[in-house]
XYZ file of C-alpha atoms in Angstrom:
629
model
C 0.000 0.000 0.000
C 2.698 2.824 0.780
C 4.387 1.737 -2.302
C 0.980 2.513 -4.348
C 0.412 5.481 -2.542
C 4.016 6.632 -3.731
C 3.510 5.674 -7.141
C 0.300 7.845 -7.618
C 1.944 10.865 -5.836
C 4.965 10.387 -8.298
C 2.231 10.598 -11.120
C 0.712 13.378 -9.628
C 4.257 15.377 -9.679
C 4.703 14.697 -12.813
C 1.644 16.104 -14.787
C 1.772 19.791 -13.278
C 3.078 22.141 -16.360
C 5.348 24.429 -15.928
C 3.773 27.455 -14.749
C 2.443 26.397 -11.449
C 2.102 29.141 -8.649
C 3.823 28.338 -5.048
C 2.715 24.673 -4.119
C 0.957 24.713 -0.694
C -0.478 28.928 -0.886
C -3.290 29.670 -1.350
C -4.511 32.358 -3.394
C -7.712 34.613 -3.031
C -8.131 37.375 -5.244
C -10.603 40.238 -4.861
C -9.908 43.171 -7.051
C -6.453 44.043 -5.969
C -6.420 42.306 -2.984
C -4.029 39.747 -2.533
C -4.027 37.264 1.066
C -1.523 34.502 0.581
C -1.755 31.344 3.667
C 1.789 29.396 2.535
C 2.256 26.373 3.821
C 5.260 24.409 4.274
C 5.993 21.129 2.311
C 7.182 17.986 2.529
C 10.045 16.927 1.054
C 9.596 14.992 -1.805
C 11.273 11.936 -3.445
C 9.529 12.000 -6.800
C 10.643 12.616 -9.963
C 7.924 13.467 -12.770
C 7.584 15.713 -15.871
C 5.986 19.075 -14.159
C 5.584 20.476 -10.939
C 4.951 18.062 -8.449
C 1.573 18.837 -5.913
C 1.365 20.695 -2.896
C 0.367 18.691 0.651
C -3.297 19.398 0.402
C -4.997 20.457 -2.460
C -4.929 24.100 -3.625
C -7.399 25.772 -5.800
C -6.457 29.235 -7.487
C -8.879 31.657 -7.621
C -9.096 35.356 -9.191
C -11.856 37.224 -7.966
C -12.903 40.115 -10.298
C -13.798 43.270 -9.400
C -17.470 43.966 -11.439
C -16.764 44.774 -15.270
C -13.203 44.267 -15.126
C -11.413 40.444 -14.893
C -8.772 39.332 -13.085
C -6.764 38.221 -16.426
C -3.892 37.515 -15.350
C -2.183 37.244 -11.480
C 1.065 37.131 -9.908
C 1.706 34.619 -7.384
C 2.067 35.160 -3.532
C 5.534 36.915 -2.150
C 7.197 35.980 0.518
C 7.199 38.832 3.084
C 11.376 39.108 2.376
C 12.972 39.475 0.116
C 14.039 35.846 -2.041
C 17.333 35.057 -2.730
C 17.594 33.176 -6.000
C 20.667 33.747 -7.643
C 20.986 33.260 -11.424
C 24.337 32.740 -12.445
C 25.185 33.883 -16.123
C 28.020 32.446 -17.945
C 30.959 34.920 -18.559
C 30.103 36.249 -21.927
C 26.922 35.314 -22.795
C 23.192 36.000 -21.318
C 21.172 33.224 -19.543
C 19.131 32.047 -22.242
C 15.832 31.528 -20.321
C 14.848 31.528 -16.621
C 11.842 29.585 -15.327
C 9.666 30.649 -12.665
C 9.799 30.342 -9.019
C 9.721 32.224 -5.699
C 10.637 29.709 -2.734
C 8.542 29.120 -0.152
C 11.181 30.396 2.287
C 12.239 33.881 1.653
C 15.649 34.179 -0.663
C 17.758 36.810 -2.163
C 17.209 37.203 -5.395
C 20.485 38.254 -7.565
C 21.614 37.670 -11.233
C 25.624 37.730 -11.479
C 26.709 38.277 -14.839
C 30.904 38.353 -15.770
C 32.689 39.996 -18.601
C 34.214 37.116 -19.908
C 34.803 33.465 -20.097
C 37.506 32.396 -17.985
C 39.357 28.531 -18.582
C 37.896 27.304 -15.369
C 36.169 29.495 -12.880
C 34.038 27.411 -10.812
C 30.618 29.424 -11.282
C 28.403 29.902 -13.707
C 29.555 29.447 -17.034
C 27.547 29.591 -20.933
C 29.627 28.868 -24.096
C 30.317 31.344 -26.658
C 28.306 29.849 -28.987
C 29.066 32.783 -31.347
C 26.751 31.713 -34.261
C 23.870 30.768 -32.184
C 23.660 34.098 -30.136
C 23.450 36.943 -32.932
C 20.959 39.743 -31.462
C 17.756 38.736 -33.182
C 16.030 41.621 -32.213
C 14.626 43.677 -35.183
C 16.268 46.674 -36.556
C 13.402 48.606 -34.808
C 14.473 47.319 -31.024
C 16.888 48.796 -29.194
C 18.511 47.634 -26.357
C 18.488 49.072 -23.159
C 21.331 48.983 -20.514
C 19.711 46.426 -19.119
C 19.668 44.128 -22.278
C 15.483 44.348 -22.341
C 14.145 44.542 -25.881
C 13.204 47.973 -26.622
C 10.319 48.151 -28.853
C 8.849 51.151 -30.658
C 5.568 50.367 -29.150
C 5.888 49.899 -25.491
C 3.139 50.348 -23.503
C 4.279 54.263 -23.015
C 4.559 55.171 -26.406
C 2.031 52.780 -28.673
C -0.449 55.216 -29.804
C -4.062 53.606 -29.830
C -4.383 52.301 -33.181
C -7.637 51.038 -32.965
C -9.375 51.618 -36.644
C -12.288 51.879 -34.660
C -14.512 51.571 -31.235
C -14.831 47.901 -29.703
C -17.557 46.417 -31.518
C -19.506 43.387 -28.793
C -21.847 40.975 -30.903
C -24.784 38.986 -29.599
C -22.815 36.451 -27.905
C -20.718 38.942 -25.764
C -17.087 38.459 -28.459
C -15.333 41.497 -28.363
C -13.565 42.835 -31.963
C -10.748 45.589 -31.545
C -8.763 46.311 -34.160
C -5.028 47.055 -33.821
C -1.511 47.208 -35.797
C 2.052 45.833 -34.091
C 5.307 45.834 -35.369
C 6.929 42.405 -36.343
C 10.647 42.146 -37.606
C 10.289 45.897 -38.262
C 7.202 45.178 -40.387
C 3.931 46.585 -39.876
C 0.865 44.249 -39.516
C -2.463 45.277 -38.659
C -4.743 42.391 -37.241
C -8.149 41.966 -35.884
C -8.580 40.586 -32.399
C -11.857 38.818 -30.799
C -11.837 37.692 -27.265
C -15.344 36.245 -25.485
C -16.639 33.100 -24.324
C -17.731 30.514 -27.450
C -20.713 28.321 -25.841
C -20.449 24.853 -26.599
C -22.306 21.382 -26.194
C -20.228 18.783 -25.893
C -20.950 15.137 -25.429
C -24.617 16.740 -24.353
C -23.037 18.823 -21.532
C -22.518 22.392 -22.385
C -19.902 24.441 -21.195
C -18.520 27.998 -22.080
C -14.906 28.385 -23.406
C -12.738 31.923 -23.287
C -10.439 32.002 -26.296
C -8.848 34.830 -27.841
C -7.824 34.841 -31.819
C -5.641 36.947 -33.670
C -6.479 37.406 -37.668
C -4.151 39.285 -39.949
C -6.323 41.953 -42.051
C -6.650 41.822 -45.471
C -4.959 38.471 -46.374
C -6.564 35.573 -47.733
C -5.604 31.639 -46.858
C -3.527 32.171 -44.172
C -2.989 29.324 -41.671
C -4.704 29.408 -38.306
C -2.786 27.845 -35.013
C -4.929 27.052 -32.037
C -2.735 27.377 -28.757
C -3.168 26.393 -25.098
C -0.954 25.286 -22.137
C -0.532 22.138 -19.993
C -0.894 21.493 -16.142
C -3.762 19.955 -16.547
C -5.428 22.776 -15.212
C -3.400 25.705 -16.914
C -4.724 28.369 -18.424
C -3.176 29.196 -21.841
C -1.791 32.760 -21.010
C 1.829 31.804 -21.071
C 1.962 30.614 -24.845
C -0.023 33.856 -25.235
C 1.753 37.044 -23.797
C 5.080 35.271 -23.513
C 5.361 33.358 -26.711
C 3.395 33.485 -29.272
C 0.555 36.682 -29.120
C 1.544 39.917 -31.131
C 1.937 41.170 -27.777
C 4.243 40.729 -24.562
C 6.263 42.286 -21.791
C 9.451 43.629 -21.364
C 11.998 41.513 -20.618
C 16.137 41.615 -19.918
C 17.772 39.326 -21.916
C 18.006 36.677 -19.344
C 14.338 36.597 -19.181
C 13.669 38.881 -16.159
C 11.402 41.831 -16.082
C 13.020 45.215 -15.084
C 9.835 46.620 -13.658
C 6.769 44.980 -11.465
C 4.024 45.541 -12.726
C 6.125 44.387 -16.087
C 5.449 47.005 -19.215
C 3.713 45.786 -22.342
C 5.783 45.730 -25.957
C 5.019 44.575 -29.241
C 6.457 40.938 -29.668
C 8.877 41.210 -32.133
C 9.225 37.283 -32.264
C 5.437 36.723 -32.941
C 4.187 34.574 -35.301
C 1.253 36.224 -36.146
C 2.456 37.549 -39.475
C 2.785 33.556 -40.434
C -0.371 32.185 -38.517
C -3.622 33.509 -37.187
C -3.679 32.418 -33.449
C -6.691 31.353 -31.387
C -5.618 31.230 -27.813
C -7.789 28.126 -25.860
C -8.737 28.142 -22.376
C -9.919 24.574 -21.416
C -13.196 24.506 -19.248
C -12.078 25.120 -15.739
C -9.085 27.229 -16.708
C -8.803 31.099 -17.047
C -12.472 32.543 -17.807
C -13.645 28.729 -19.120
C -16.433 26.871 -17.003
C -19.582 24.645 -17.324
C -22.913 26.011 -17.986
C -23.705 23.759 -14.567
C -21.054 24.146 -11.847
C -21.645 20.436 -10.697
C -21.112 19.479 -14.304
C -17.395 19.900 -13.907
C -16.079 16.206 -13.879
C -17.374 15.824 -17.289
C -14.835 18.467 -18.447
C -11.736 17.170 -16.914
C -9.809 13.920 -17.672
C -7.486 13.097 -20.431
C -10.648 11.804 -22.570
C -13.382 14.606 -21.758
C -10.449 17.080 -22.167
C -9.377 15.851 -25.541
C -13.290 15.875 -26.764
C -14.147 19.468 -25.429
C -10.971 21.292 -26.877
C -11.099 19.151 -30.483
C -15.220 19.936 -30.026
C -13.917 23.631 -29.882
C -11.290 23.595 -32.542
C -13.896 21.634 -34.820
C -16.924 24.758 -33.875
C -14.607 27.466 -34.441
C -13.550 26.299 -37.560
C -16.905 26.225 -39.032
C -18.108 29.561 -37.564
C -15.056 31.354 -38.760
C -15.553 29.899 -41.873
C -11.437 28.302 -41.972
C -12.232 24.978 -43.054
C -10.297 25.832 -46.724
C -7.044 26.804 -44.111
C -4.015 25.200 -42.987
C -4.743 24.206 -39.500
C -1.950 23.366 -36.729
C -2.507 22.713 -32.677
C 0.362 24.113 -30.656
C 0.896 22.932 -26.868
C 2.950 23.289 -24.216
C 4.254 20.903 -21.682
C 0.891 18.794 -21.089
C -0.489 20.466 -23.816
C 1.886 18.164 -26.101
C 0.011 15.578 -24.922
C -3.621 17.245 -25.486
C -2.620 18.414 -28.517
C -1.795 14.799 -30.058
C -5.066 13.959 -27.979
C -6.963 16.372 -30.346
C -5.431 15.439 -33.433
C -6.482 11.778 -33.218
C -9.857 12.990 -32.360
C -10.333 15.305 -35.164
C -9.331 12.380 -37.539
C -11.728 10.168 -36.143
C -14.877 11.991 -34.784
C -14.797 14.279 -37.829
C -12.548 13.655 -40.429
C -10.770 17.175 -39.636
C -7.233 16.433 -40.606
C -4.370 18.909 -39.740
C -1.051 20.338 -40.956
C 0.843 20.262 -38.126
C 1.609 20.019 -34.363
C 4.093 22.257 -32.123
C 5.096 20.167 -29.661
C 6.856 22.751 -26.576
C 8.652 20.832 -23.742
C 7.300 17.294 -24.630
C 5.569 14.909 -22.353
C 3.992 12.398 -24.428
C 5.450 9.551 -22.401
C 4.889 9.492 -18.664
C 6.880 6.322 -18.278
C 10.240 7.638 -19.556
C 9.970 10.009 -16.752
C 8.782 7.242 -13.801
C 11.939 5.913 -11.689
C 9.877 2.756 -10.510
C 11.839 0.038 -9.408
C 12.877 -1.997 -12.403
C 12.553 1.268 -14.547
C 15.906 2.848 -14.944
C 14.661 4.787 -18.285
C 14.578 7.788 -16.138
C 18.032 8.405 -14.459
C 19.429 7.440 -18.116
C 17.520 10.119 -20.179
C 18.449 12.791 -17.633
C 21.906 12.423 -17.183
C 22.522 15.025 -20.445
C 20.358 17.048 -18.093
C 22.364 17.113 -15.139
C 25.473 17.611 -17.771
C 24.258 20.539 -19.126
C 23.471 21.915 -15.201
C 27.102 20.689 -14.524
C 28.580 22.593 -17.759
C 26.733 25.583 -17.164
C 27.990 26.223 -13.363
C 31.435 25.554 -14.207
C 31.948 22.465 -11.928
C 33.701 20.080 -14.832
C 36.979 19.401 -15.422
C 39.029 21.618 -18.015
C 38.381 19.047 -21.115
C 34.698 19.198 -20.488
C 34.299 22.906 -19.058
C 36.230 24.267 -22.328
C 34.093 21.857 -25.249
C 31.050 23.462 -26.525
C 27.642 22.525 -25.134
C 25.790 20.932 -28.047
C 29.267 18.395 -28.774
C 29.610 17.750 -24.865
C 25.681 16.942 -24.651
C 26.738 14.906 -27.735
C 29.614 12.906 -25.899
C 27.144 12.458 -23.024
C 24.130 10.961 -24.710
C 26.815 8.186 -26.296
C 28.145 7.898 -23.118
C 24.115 7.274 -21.702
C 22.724 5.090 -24.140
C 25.332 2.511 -24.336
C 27.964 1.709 -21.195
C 25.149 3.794 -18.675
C 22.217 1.934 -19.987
C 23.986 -1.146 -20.139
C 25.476 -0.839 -16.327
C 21.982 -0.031 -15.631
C 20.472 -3.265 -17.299
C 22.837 -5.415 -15.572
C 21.985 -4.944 -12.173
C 23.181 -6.810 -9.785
C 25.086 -8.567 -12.662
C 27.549 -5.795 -12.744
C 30.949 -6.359 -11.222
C 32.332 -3.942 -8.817
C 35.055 -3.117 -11.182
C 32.699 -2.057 -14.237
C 30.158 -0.060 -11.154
C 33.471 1.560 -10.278
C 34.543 2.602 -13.865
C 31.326 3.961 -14.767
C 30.807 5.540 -11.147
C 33.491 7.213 -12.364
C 32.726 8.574 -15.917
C 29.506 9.598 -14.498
C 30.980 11.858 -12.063
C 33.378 13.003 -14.508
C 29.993 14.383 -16.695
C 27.920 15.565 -13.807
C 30.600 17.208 -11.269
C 29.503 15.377 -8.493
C 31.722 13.528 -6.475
C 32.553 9.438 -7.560
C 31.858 8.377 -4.179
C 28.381 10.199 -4.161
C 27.522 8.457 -7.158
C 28.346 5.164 -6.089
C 26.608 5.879 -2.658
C 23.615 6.108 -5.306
C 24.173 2.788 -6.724
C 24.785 5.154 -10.053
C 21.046 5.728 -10.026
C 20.644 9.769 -8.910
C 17.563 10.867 -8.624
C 16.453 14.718 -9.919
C 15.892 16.327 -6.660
C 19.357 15.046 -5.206
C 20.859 16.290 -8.005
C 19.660 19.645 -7.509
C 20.818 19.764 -3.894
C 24.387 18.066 -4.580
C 25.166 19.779 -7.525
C 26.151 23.107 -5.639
C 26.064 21.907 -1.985
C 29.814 23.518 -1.058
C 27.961 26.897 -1.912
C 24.599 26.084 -0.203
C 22.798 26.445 -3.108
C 20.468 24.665 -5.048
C 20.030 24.325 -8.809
C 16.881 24.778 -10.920
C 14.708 22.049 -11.955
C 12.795 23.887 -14.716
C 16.038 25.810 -15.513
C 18.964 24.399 -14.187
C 20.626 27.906 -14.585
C 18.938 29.197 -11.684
C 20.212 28.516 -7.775
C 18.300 29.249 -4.919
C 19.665 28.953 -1.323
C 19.358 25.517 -0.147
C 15.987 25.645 2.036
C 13.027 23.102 3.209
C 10.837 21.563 0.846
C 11.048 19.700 -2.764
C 12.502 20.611 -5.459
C 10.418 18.507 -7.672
C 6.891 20.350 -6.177
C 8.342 23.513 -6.550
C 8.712 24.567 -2.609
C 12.390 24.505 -3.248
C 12.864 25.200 -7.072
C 14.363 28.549 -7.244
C 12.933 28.354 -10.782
C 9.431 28.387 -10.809
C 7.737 31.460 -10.741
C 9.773 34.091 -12.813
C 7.047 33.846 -15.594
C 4.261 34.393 -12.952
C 6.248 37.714 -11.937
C 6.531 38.712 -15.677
C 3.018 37.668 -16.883
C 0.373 38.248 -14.705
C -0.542 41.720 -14.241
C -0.106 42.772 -17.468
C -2.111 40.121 -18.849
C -4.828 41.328 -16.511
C -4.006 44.657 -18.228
C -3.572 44.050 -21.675
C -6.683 41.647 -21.601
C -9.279 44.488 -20.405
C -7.474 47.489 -21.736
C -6.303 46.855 -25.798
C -8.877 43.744 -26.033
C -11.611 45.479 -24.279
C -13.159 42.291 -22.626
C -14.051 42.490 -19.341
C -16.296 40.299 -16.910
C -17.876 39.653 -13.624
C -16.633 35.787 -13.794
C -13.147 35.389 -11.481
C -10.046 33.855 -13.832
C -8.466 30.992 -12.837
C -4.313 30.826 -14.072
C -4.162 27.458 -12.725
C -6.776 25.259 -11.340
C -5.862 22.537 -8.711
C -9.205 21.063 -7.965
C -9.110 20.558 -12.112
C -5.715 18.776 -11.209
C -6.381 17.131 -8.429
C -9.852 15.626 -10.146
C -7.552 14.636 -13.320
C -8.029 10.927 -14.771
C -4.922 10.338 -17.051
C -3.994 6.647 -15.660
C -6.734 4.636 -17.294
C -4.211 3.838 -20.488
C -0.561 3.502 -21.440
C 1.978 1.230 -20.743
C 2.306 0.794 -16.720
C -0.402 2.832 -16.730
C 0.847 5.902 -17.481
C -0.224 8.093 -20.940
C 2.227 6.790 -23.673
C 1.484 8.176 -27.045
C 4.215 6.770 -29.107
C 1.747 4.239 -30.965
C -0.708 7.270 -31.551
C 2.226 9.566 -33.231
C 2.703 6.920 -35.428
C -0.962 6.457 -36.552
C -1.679 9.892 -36.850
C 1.464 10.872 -39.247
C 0.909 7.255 -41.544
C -2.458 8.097 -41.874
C -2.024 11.851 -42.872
C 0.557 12.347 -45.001
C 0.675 16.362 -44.533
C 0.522 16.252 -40.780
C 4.284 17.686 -39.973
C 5.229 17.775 -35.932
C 7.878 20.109 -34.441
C 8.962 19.200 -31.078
C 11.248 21.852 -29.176
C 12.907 21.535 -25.830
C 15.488 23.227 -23.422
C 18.640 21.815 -22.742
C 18.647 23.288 -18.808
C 14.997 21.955 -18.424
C 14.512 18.972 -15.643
C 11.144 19.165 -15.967
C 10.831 17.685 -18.901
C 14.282 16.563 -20.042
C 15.629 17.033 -23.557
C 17.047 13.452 -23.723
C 13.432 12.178 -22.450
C 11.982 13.810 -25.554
C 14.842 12.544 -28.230
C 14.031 8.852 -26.781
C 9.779 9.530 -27.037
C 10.546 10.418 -30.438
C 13.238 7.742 -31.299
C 10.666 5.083 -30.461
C 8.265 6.379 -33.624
C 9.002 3.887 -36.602
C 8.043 5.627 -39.654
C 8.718 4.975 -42.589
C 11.429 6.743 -44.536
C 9.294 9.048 -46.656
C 8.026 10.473 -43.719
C 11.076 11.088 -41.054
C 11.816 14.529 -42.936
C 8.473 15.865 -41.306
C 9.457 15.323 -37.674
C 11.624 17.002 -36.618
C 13.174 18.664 -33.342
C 15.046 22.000 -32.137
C 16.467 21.993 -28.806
C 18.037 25.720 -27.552
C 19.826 26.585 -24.512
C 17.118 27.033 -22.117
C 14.624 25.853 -19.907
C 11.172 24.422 -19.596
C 9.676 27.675 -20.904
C 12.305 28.505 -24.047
C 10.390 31.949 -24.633
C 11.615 33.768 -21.103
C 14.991 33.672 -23.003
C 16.087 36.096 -25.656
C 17.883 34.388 -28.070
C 16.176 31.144 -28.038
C 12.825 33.433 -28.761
C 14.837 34.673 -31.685
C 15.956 31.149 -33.087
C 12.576 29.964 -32.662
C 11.253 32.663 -35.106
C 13.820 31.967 -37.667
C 12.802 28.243 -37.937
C 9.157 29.377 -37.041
C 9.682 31.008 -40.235
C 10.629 27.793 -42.147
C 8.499 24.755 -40.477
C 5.412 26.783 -41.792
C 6.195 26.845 -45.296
């Protein structure tokens, strides 16, 4: 029984996406108000895909003040200041930063140094010369900060609005509106509102908000939403992919609080239309009939509702002659292959693509069960890269580049590591010693501590070992980050000194830009992230050892549509959702030659979200530009 009762807590850790507030507070919202009851927790011993879940179950709520929503909302403070220290490498800009604010207070400082030195013992980022070219456009500056200067910050856009904010029948909201994209002027059309829907006989009523370019014909249209399950899909929206987002330095932090809106300059908007999708229970989303709930959540009601959405939309919006692609994040990979088998079979919808953002489409890669040793294989490139990044290699390693050391490291993990791992007890003391020792040699932690492991090292004791002589602890979704070394889990976020930085940058101004450019505003409280949704969550029905796999599904969805492409993109500092973990989902899909070309992935040097960092925003633009052709 305690082992079950592990097991299902392990599950539990690791379905929460990426943007989950402070495990254990809990948040009540009315107007401006803010009351925040944090609660310790435990320490955990889980290892999963996202965060991991508070002691008791937390649901977020956003009361809004009468005609104006709570869009968007920054997560509780601690009463001190935090101390999370994100160490740069000499010469080159942390390329993204997840969230997090510790559930003990921390100081929070970013150390950058002029220059690379041969072996300095902190944080350290390759040149990388060719991969770190300022992609802003010609009309961004760049402040002494490094934030993206945009013509039209939130100071100087003028209102551009064509006209007043036209409401139709069903309460969506039109404003019109022009942004600047790669120094190239696009004016767009925006609706935001609640679509009703009946689906499966229950109806519900969705928030969404879609972006069209004016006066083009047969453009593609990409529908967009987060993971959690429970997530709201604000993240992909101001931080990603929306014509719109925040200010941000260059290693992903904002310079203000509240953060200042800017036109995205790495938008896709002039390549796609965008409809933004809040599932039912997230954001603004919720049944017609509060007790109707349950039939809304789950992988299988989840996957119906959003694919009965995409499907509705599609007809009222007359797009059914249009490219259409689905583009999630973290859980929202797996919804988003979900949805695509649906739309094939309920409807015969077929689509063009899928954007697949910090990949879990396997649960069981990511599960380290006894007799499962999948787990501590595809993350040791993770704890490499950590290693790499905080200078704590030897000279051979610290001075290679990342991308060929990650390189070295996979061999290394897929062959003598696997195997070691395979043989189990089988394994003589002098082949455990030899690769005790390699391993150590990748990771920077010491051989004995490894073979006090029995070469199996588990994320969270990673993350505490890593930088122990400093009292630190490292990131889990971005191993960049450190955080002083304080009670709690890692792997639930209570101890990840990366967990909340989006929060900071996101929230208000969503709140803002969401009621003043978009003009939509609401008695109904928004929900960022919804725990009883969580909590309620049925994903374990299927799969092999009964977690979601999805390998078998990828394969019958791309053989059976010969246009469906899939572009799956990771961070190389993400523990969340490891890079290596994603390579292996994806290197267990057999198809056949004629279609490998249209898979393909793109990993940058960055964390669980890619977009808080500046140059992997850029990169993903340029081959943005590309995969939609």
């Amino acid at each position: 029984m305690a082992r079950l009762i592990m097991t299902l807590i392990t599950v539990c850790s690791l379905i929460l996406s990426a943007m989950n507030p402070v495990p254990g507070m809990r948040y009540e919202y009315v107007g401006q108000h803010v009351e925040s009851d944090a609660r310790g927790a435990e320490e955990s011993d889980t290892y999963g895909i996202a965060d991991a879940i508070p002691e008791e179950p937390a649901d977020i709520k956003a009361e809004a003040a009468p005609g104006k929503p709570m869009d968007n909302i920054a997560e509780a403070v601690p009463e001190e200041p935090a101390d999370i220290k994100a160490e740069a490498a000499p010469g080159k800009p942390m390329d993204n930063i997840a969230e997090a604010v510790p559930e003990e207070p921390s100081d929070i400082q970013t150390e950058t140094t002029p220059e690379k030195p041969a072996d300095s013992g902190e944080g350290q980022v390759s040149d990388n010369s060719a991969d770190s070219d300022d992609v802003s456009s010609p009309n961004n500056a760049v402040d002494e900060t490094g934030s993206s200067v945009s013509d039209n910050s939130a100071e100087e856009k003028e209102d551009t609005d064509s006209e007043e904010a036209v409401t139709d029948e069903n309460g969506i909201v039109t404003t019109k509106h022009t942004v600047t994209i790669s120094g190239n002027e696009i004016s767009y059309t925006a609706k935001a509102g609640m679509m009703e829907l009946e689906s499966d006989g229950v109806k519900c009523k969705m928030f969404y908000t879609a972006y069209t370019v004016d006066d083009e014909e047969d453009r593609p249209v990409t529908f967009a939403f987060n993971g959690g399950p429970g997530a709201s899909s604000f993240y992909l929206h101001i931080g990603c992919l929306g014509p719109r987002t925040v200010k941000l330095n260059y290693m992903g932090e904002p310079a203000t609080l509240p953060t200042e809106l800017t036109d995205n300059d790495n938008s896709i908007l002039d390549i796609t239309d965008l409809v933004f999708i809040d599932p039912v229970g997230t954001g603004f989303s919720y049944p017609e009939n509060e007790e109707d709930l349950d039939h809304f959540i789950g992988y299988d009601n989840d996957v119906r509702t959003v694919g009965d959405f995409i499907r509705q939309y599609t007809d009222q919006n007359n797009r059914w002659g249009d490219e259409k692609y689905i583009a999630g994040e973290s859980y929202g990979t797996t919804r988003a292959v979900g949805v695509c088998d649906y739309l094939a079979d309920t409807y015969a919808m077929y689509l063009n693509g899928l954007m697949l953002i910090s990949g879990a489409n396997d649960y069981s890669v990511n599960m380290p069960e006894q007799g499962n040793d999948d787990p501590y294989v595809v993350s040791l490139p993770t704890y490499a890269a950590d290693a790499w990044y905080h200078g704590k290699l030897s000279g051979d390693y610290q001075d290679m580049e990342l991308e060929a050391y990650l390189e070295e490291v996979k061999a290394f993990a897929a062959d003598e590591y696997l195997i070691a791992l395979f043989k189990g007890s089988r394994l003589t003391e002098s082949e455990k010693d030899s690769v005790a020792e390699k391993i150590s040699g990748y990771t920077g932690l010491s051989k004995d501590y490894v073979l006090d492991m029995n070469l199996r090292i588990d994320f969270e004791d990673f993350c505490r070992e890593l930088l122990k002589d400093k009292g630190r602890t490292v990131g889990r979704y971005d191993g960049r980050m450190t955080g002083p070394s304080v009670s709690g889990s890692v792997l639930n976020g209570s101890a990840d000194p990366s967990s909340h930085t989006a929060d900071i940058a996101y929230t208000d101004t969503f709140l803002e830009y969401v009621t003043e450019e978009l003009k939509f505003k609401t008695d109904r409280e928004f929900i960022p992230l919804n725990y009883d949704v969580f909590y309620a969550w049925d994903f374990l029905d299927d799969g092999y050892m009964g977690y979601i796999s999805q390998e078998e599904m990828i394969y019958n969805i791309m053989s059976n549509n010969k246009f469906l492409k899939i572009w799956v993109i990771g961070g190389y500092y993400d523990g969340a959702t490891p890079f290596y973990s994603v390579e292996w989902i994806f290197d267990h899909i057999f198809l056949s030659d004629d279609r490998k070309s249209d898979l393909s992935l793109s990993f940058y040097p960055s964390g669980h979200l890619f977009y808080l960092d500046k140059e992997s925003r850029g990169r993903f633009r340029e081959e943005a530009l590309k995969w939609y052709k």
